[in-house]
PDB file of C-alpha atoms in Angstrom:
ATOM      1  CA  UNK C   1     -15.409 -65.003 123.230  1.00 90.00           C
ATOM      2  CA  UNK C   2     -16.897 -64.539 119.750  1.00 94.00           C
ATOM      3  CA  UNK C   3     -15.162 -67.715 118.576  1.00 95.00           C
ATOM      4  CA  UNK C   4     -16.639 -69.609 121.527  1.00 95.00           C
ATOM      5  CA  UNK C   5     -20.105 -68.348 120.629  1.00 95.00           C
ATOM      6  CA  UNK C   6     -19.645 -69.340 116.999  1.00 95.00           C
ATOM      7  CA  UNK C   7     -18.295 -72.764 117.974  1.00 95.00           C
ATOM      8  CA  UNK C   8     -21.379 -73.260 120.164  1.00 95.00           C
ATOM      9  CA  UNK C   9     -23.678 -72.692 117.168  1.00 95.00           C
ATOM     10  CA  UNK C  10     -24.524 -69.038 117.815  1.00 95.00           C
ATOM     11  CA  UNK C  11     -24.904 -67.192 114.500  1.00 95.00           C
ATOM     12  CA  UNK C  12     -25.889 -63.710 115.732  1.00 96.00           C
ATOM     13  CA  UNK C  13     -25.193 -61.682 118.861  1.00 97.00           C
ATOM     14  CA  UNK C  14     -26.455 -58.320 120.071  1.00 97.00           C
ATOM     15  CA  UNK C  15     -23.885 -55.575 120.501  1.00 98.00           C
ATOM     16  CA  UNK C  16     -23.875 -52.820 123.092  1.00 97.00           C
ATOM     17  CA  UNK C  17     -25.071 -49.299 122.322  1.00 98.00           C
ATOM     18  CA  UNK C  18     -23.271 -46.198 121.187  1.00 98.00           C
ATOM     19  CA  UNK C  19     -24.312 -43.300 123.427  1.00 98.00           C
ATOM     20  CA  UNK C  20     -24.096 -39.663 122.443  1.00 98.00           C
ATOM     21  CA  UNK C  21     -22.215 -37.064 124.435  1.00 98.00           C
ATOM     22  CA  UNK C  22     -24.682 -34.158 124.374  1.00 96.00           C
ATOM     23  CA  UNK C  23     -21.835 -31.653 124.514  1.00 97.00           C
ATOM     24  CA  UNK C  24     -20.384 -32.764 121.167  1.00 98.00           C
ATOM     25  CA  UNK C  25     -21.501 -32.733 117.545  1.00 98.00           C
ATOM     26  CA  UNK C  26     -23.733 -35.714 116.789  1.00 97.00           C
ATOM     27  CA  UNK C  27     -22.466 -35.961 113.224  1.00 97.00           C
ATOM     28  CA  UNK C  28     -18.858 -36.059 114.403  1.00 98.00           C
ATOM     29  CA  UNK C  29     -19.772 -38.749 116.924  1.00 98.00           C
ATOM     30  CA  UNK C  30     -21.528 -40.845 114.271  1.00 98.00           C
ATOM     31  CA  UNK C  31     -18.351 -40.691 112.176  1.00 97.00           C
ATOM     32  CA  UNK C  32     -16.251 -41.797 115.161  1.00 98.00           C
ATOM     33  CA  UNK C  33     -18.690 -44.584 116.045  1.00 98.00           C
ATOM     34  CA  UNK C  34     -18.631 -45.724 112.397  1.00 98.00           C
ATOM     35  CA  UNK C  35     -14.867 -46.271 112.551  1.00 98.00           C
ATOM     36  CA  UNK C  36     -15.321 -48.416 115.651  1.00 98.00           C
ATOM     37  CA  UNK C  37     -18.191 -50.314 114.014  1.00 98.00           C
ATOM     38  CA  UNK C  38     -16.038 -51.045 110.937  1.00 98.00           C
ATOM     39  CA  UNK C  39     -13.392 -52.622 113.175  1.00 98.00           C
ATOM     40  CA  UNK C  40     -16.035 -54.718 114.936  1.00 98.00           C
ATOM     41  CA  UNK C  41     -17.492 -55.805 111.590  1.00 99.00           C
ATOM     42  CA  UNK C  42     -14.025 -56.874 110.400  1.00 98.00           C
ATOM     43  CA  UNK C  43     -13.581 -58.963 113.548  1.00 98.00           C
ATOM     44  CA  UNK C  44     -17.037 -60.510 113.122  1.00 98.00           C
ATOM     45  CA  UNK C  45     -16.263 -61.363 109.513  1.00 98.00           C
ATOM     46  CA  UNK C  46     -12.961 -62.951 110.490  1.00 98.00           C
ATOM     47  CA  UNK C  47     -14.663 -65.041 113.209  1.00 98.00           C
ATOM     48  CA  UNK C  48     -17.730 -65.913 111.117  1.00 97.00           C
ATOM     49  CA  UNK C  49     -20.479 -64.424 113.277  1.00 98.00           C
ATOM     50  CA  UNK C  50     -22.985 -61.573 112.801  1.00 98.00           C
ATOM     51  CA  UNK C  51     -23.250 -58.712 115.280  1.00 98.00           C
ATOM     52  CA  UNK C  52     -26.597 -56.914 115.505  1.00 98.00           C
ATOM     53  CA  UNK C  53     -27.091 -53.350 116.699  1.00 99.00           C
ATOM     54  CA  UNK C  54     -30.591 -52.569 117.985  1.00 98.00           C
ATOM     55  CA  UNK C  55     -32.243 -49.220 117.352  1.00 97.00           C
ATOM     56  CA  UNK C  56     -33.431 -47.800 120.674  1.00 96.00           C
ATOM     57  CA  UNK C  57     -35.649 -44.908 121.749  1.00 94.00           C
ATOM     58  CA  UNK C  58     -34.064 -42.150 123.793  1.00 94.00           C
ATOM     59  CA  UNK C  59     -32.003 -39.184 122.675  1.00 94.00           C
ATOM     60  CA  UNK C  60     -28.781 -40.582 124.137  1.00 97.00           C
ATOM     61  CA  UNK C  61     -28.728 -43.616 121.811  1.00 98.00           C
ATOM     62  CA  UNK C  62     -27.290 -43.762 118.329  1.00 98.00           C
ATOM     63  CA  UNK C  63     -30.072 -45.331 116.274  1.00 97.00           C
ATOM     64  CA  UNK C  64     -32.975 -43.607 117.972  1.00 95.00           C
ATOM     65  CA  UNK C  65     -33.935 -41.720 114.811  1.00 94.00           C
ATOM     66  CA  UNK C  66     -32.653 -44.341 112.309  1.00 96.00           C
ATOM     67  CA  UNK C  67     -30.859 -41.935 109.941  1.00 96.00           C
ATOM     68  CA  UNK C  68     -27.823 -41.925 112.237  1.00 97.00           C
ATOM     69  CA  UNK C  69     -27.800 -45.726 112.316  1.00 98.00           C
ATOM     70  CA  UNK C  70     -27.985 -45.786 108.507  1.00 98.00           C
ATOM     71  CA  UNK C  71     -24.930 -43.505 108.420  1.00 97.00           C
ATOM     72  CA  UNK C  72     -23.098 -45.800 110.845  1.00 98.00           C
ATOM     73  CA  UNK C  73     -23.834 -48.877 108.721  1.00 98.00           C
ATOM     74  CA  UNK C  74     -23.302 -47.211 105.334  1.00 96.00           C
ATOM     75  CA  UNK C  75     -20.039 -48.994 104.439  1.00 95.00           C
ATOM     76  CA  UNK C  76     -20.502 -52.125 106.534  1.00 98.00           C
ATOM     77  CA  UNK C  77     -21.517 -55.541 105.218  1.00 98.00           C
ATOM     78  CA  UNK C  78     -24.681 -56.622 107.085  1.00 97.00           C
ATOM     79  CA  UNK C  79     -23.368 -60.189 106.977  1.00 96.00           C
ATOM     80  CA  UNK C  80     -20.799 -59.008 109.550  1.00 98.00           C
ATOM     81  CA  UNK C  81     -22.666 -56.268 111.441  1.00 98.00           C
ATOM     82  CA  UNK C  82     -26.322 -55.548 110.818  1.00 98.00           C
ATOM     83  CA  UNK C  83     -29.352 -53.978 112.436  1.00 98.00           C
ATOM     84  CA  UNK C  84     -31.905 -55.516 114.760  1.00 97.00           C
ATOM     85  CA  UNK C  85     -34.931 -53.388 113.902  1.00 97.00           C
ATOM     86  CA  UNK C  86     -37.000 -52.918 117.051  1.00 97.00           C
ATOM     87  CA  UNK C  87     -40.604 -52.158 116.094  1.00 96.00           C
ATOM     88  CA  UNK C  88     -41.505 -50.613 119.461  1.00 96.00           C
ATOM     89  CA  UNK C  89     -38.586 -48.208 119.522  1.00 95.00           C
ATOM     90  CA  UNK C  90     -39.028 -47.337 115.839  1.00 95.00           C
ATOM     91  CA  UNK C  91     -42.670 -46.299 116.310  1.00 94.00           C
ATOM     92  CA  UNK C  92     -41.955 -44.496 119.587  1.00 92.00           C
ATOM     93  CA  UNK C  93     -39.321 -42.282 117.962  1.00 92.00           C
ATOM     94  CA  UNK C  94     -40.469 -42.010 114.354  1.00 91.00           C
ATOM     95  CA  UNK C  95     -44.275 -42.037 114.530  1.00 88.00           C
ATOM     96  CA  UNK C  96     -45.936 -41.762 111.134  1.00 90.00           C
ATOM     97  CA  UNK C  97     -42.690 -41.628 109.110  1.00 93.00           C
ATOM     98  CA  UNK C  98     -41.746 -45.239 109.871  1.00 93.00           C
ATOM     99  CA  UNK C  99     -42.032 -46.307 106.208  1.00 93.00           C
ATOM    100  CA  UNK C 100     -39.392 -43.773 105.153  1.00 95.00           C
ATOM    101  CA  UNK C 101     -37.059 -44.927 107.921  1.00 95.00           C
ATOM    102  CA  UNK C 102     -37.587 -48.603 107.026  1.00 95.00           C
ATOM    103  CA  UNK C 103     -36.689 -47.773 103.416  1.00 95.00           C
ATOM    104  CA  UNK C 104     -33.532 -46.051 104.664  1.00 96.00           C
ATOM    105  CA  UNK C 105     -32.328 -48.781 107.044  1.00 96.00           C
ATOM    106  CA  UNK C 106     -33.673 -51.869 105.233  1.00 95.00           C
ATOM    107  CA  UNK C 107     -30.423 -52.853 103.466  1.00 96.00           C
ATOM    108  CA  UNK C 108     -28.786 -53.255 106.877  1.00 97.00           C
ATOM    109  CA  UNK C 109     -31.565 -55.108 108.749  1.00 97.00           C
ATOM    110  CA  UNK C 110     -30.774 -58.720 109.622  1.00 96.00           C
ATOM    111  CA  UNK C 111     -33.395 -59.360 112.313  1.00 95.00           C
ATOM    112  CA  UNK C 112     -36.552 -57.910 113.854  1.00 96.00           C
ATOM    113  CA  UNK C 113     -37.365 -57.403 117.530  1.00 96.00           C
ATOM    114  CA  UNK C 114     -41.143 -57.736 117.872  1.00 96.00           C
ATOM    115  CA  UNK C 115     -42.573 -55.807 120.793  1.00 96.00           C
ATOM    116  CA  UNK C 116     -45.019 -52.981 121.238  1.00 97.00           C
ATOM    117  CA  UNK C 117     -45.969 -49.895 123.221  1.00 96.00           C
ATOM    118  CA  UNK C 118     -48.516 -47.119 123.279  1.00 94.00           C
ATOM    119  CA  UNK C 119     -48.617 -43.571 124.620  1.00 91.00           C
ATOM    120  CA  UNK C 120     -50.626 -42.761 127.716  1.00 89.00           C
ATOM    121  CA  UNK C 121     -51.392 -39.264 128.943  1.00 83.00           C
ATOM    122  CA  UNK C 122     -52.049 -39.715 132.626  1.00 79.00           C
ATOM    123  CA  UNK C 123     -50.443 -36.563 133.994  1.00 80.00           C
ATOM    124  CA  UNK C 124     -47.728 -36.416 131.334  1.00 85.00           C
ATOM    125  CA  UNK C 125     -47.195 -38.361 128.105  1.00 86.00           C
ATOM    126  CA  UNK C 126     -45.527 -41.669 128.850  1.00 90.00           C
ATOM    127  CA  UNK C 127     -44.626 -44.685 126.747  1.00 92.00           C
ATOM    128  CA  UNK C 128     -46.146 -47.895 128.126  1.00 94.00           C
ATOM    129  CA  UNK C 129     -45.177 -51.419 127.016  1.00 95.00           C
ATOM    130  CA  UNK C 130     -48.182 -53.480 125.886  1.00 97.00           C
ATOM    131  CA  UNK C 131     -48.869 -56.889 124.299  1.00 97.00           C
ATOM    132  CA  UNK C 132     -47.919 -57.133 120.635  1.00 96.00           C
ATOM    133  CA  UNK C 133     -51.536 -56.831 119.406  1.00 96.00           C
ATOM    134  CA  UNK C 134     -52.292 -53.638 121.343  1.00 96.00           C
ATOM    135  CA  UNK C 135     -49.700 -51.010 120.453  1.00 94.00           C
ATOM    136  CA  UNK C 136     -48.555 -48.681 117.690  1.00 95.00           C
ATOM    137  CA  UNK C 137     -46.611 -51.274 115.687  1.00 94.00           C
ATOM    138  CA  UNK C 138     -48.828 -53.444 113.518  1.00 94.00           C
ATOM    139  CA  UNK C 139     -48.847 -56.152 110.878  1.00 94.00           C
ATOM    140  CA  UNK C 140     -48.322 -53.723 108.001  1.00 93.00           C
ATOM    141  CA  UNK C 141     -45.199 -52.375 109.663  1.00 93.00           C
ATOM    142  CA  UNK C 142     -43.851 -55.844 110.423  1.00 94.00           C
ATOM    143  CA  UNK C 143     -44.540 -57.156 106.900  1.00 93.00           C
ATOM    144  CA  UNK C 144     -42.943 -54.083 105.310  1.00 92.00           C
ATOM    145  CA  UNK C 145     -39.577 -54.956 106.797  1.00 92.00           C
ATOM    146  CA  UNK C 146     -39.904 -58.736 107.132  1.00 91.00           C
ATOM    147  CA  UNK C 147     -40.457 -59.279 103.397  1.00 89.00           C
ATOM    148  CA  UNK C 148     -37.381 -57.184 102.557  1.00 88.00           C
ATOM    149  CA  UNK C 149     -34.757 -58.957 104.653  1.00 88.00           C
ATOM    150  CA  UNK C 150     -32.830 -62.108 103.803  1.00 82.00           C
ATOM    151  CA  UNK C 151     -34.241 -65.353 105.160  1.00 79.00           C
ATOM    152  CA  UNK C 152     -33.817 -67.371 107.195  1.00 81.00           C
ATOM    153  CA  UNK C 153     -33.475 -64.566 109.738  1.00 87.00           C
ATOM    154  CA  UNK C 154     -33.688 -64.622 113.505  1.00 89.00           C
ATOM    155  CA  UNK C 155     -36.801 -63.087 115.022  1.00 91.00           C
ATOM    156  CA  UNK C 156     -37.035 -62.050 118.660  1.00 93.00           C
ATOM    157  CA  UNK C 157     -40.312 -61.635 120.568  1.00 93.00           C
ATOM    158  CA  UNK C 158     -40.080 -59.499 123.713  1.00 92.00           C
ATOM    159  CA  UNK C 159     -42.771 -59.455 126.422  1.00 92.00           C
ATOM    160  CA  UNK C 160     -41.476 -56.416 128.302  1.00 91.00           C
ATOM    161  CA  UNK C 161     -45.023 -55.466 129.308  1.00 92.00           C
ATOM    162  CA  UNK C 162     -44.775 -58.121 132.023  1.00 89.00           C
ATOM    163  CA  UNK C 163     -41.922 -56.187 133.594  1.00 84.00           C
ATOM    164  CA  UNK C 164     -38.192 -56.620 133.467  1.00 76.00           C
ATOM    165  CA  UNK C 165     -37.589 -58.130 136.876  1.00 78.00           C
ATOM    166  CA  UNK C 166     -36.659 -61.793 137.234  1.00 80.00           C
ATOM    167  CA  UNK C 167     -39.669 -64.105 137.336  1.00 78.00           C
ATOM    168  CA  UNK C 168     -40.924 -65.014 140.773  1.00 81.00           C
ATOM    169  CA  UNK C 169     -42.009 -68.529 141.659  1.00 78.00           C
ATOM    170  CA  UNK C 170     -45.348 -69.187 139.975  1.00 81.00           C
ATOM    171  CA  UNK C 171     -44.982 -66.527 137.253  1.00 83.00           C
ATOM    172  CA  UNK C 172     -43.679 -68.883 134.587  1.00 87.00           C
ATOM    173  CA  UNK C 173     -47.160 -69.821 133.362  1.00 89.00           C
ATOM    174  CA  UNK C 174     -48.066 -66.158 132.782  1.00 88.00           C
ATOM    175  CA  UNK C 175     -44.838 -65.595 130.836  1.00 90.00           C
ATOM    176  CA  UNK C 176     -45.385 -68.676 128.660  1.00 92.00           C
ATOM    177  CA  UNK C 177     -49.006 -67.646 127.991  1.00 94.00           C
ATOM    178  CA  UNK C 178     -47.920 -64.114 127.032  1.00 95.00           C
ATOM    179  CA  UNK C 179     -45.260 -65.485 124.680  1.00 95.00           C
ATOM    180  CA  UNK C 180     -47.806 -67.781 123.031  1.00 97.00           C
ATOM    181  CA  UNK C 181     -50.268 -64.906 122.512  1.00 97.00           C
ATOM    182  CA  UNK C 182     -47.607 -62.666 121.001  1.00 97.00           C
ATOM    183  CA  UNK C 183     -46.265 -65.434 118.754  1.00 96.00           C
ATOM    184  CA  UNK C 184     -49.835 -66.041 117.514  1.00 96.00           C
ATOM    185  CA  UNK C 185     -50.125 -62.320 116.698  1.00 96.00           C
ATOM    186  CA  UNK C 186     -46.797 -62.432 114.904  1.00 94.00           C
ATOM    187  CA  UNK C 187     -47.929 -65.420 112.862  1.00 92.00           C
ATOM    188  CA  UNK C 188     -51.070 -63.527 111.837  1.00 94.00           C
ATOM    189  CA  UNK C 189     -48.886 -60.576 110.824  1.00 93.00           C
ATOM    190  CA  UNK C 190     -46.914 -62.768 108.434  1.00 86.00           C
ATOM    191  CA  UNK C 191     -50.137 -63.330 106.495  1.00 80.00           C
ATOM    192  CA  UNK C 192     -51.051 -60.745 103.875  1.00 65.00           C
ATOM    193  CA  UNK C 193     -54.399 -60.017 105.546  1.00 55.00           C
ATOM    194  CA  UNK C 194     -53.097 -59.912 109.147  1.00 50.00           C
ATOM    195  CA  UNK C 195     -53.596 -56.548 110.843  1.00 56.00           C
TER     196      UNK C 195
END
């Protein structure tokens, strides 16, 4: 399958997630996952394609707090298996320490997933997906990582705030408009004075 992707011009693909078993040591699990990741990286290198592992919020996911993902990737060439740094999930889990976590994971980052969220406190704290310009991730955060990774690099814009269900008839225009707005925000973030 990976060879077919490569032969079709695909250069990067997103891997699945490693999920923690809460009844076992997290450090031991990271070590086990790292052995699996090394084998996947070797296969990717042999095929000539780059796998990307996305950091994700939620205590069941390896990569939710970044340090565990850095441990996983420690001895892996990012040209074979790298990190898709998701701005939304990074800010949701890390809060104000995002710069330290970017410094830690930066050598392994091969792409950025641009999306955003904010916390609401209606009844109980809840994370809500919002347009790129409206959430906790901002231009400074994006530029901090974007200027440190090798280019050209893929960049993925997600509009999850519109929902994750398939589009109904007539919703295409709203999706295209949302994508255009978020891409415009992203372009402004690439500028040194973009917020």
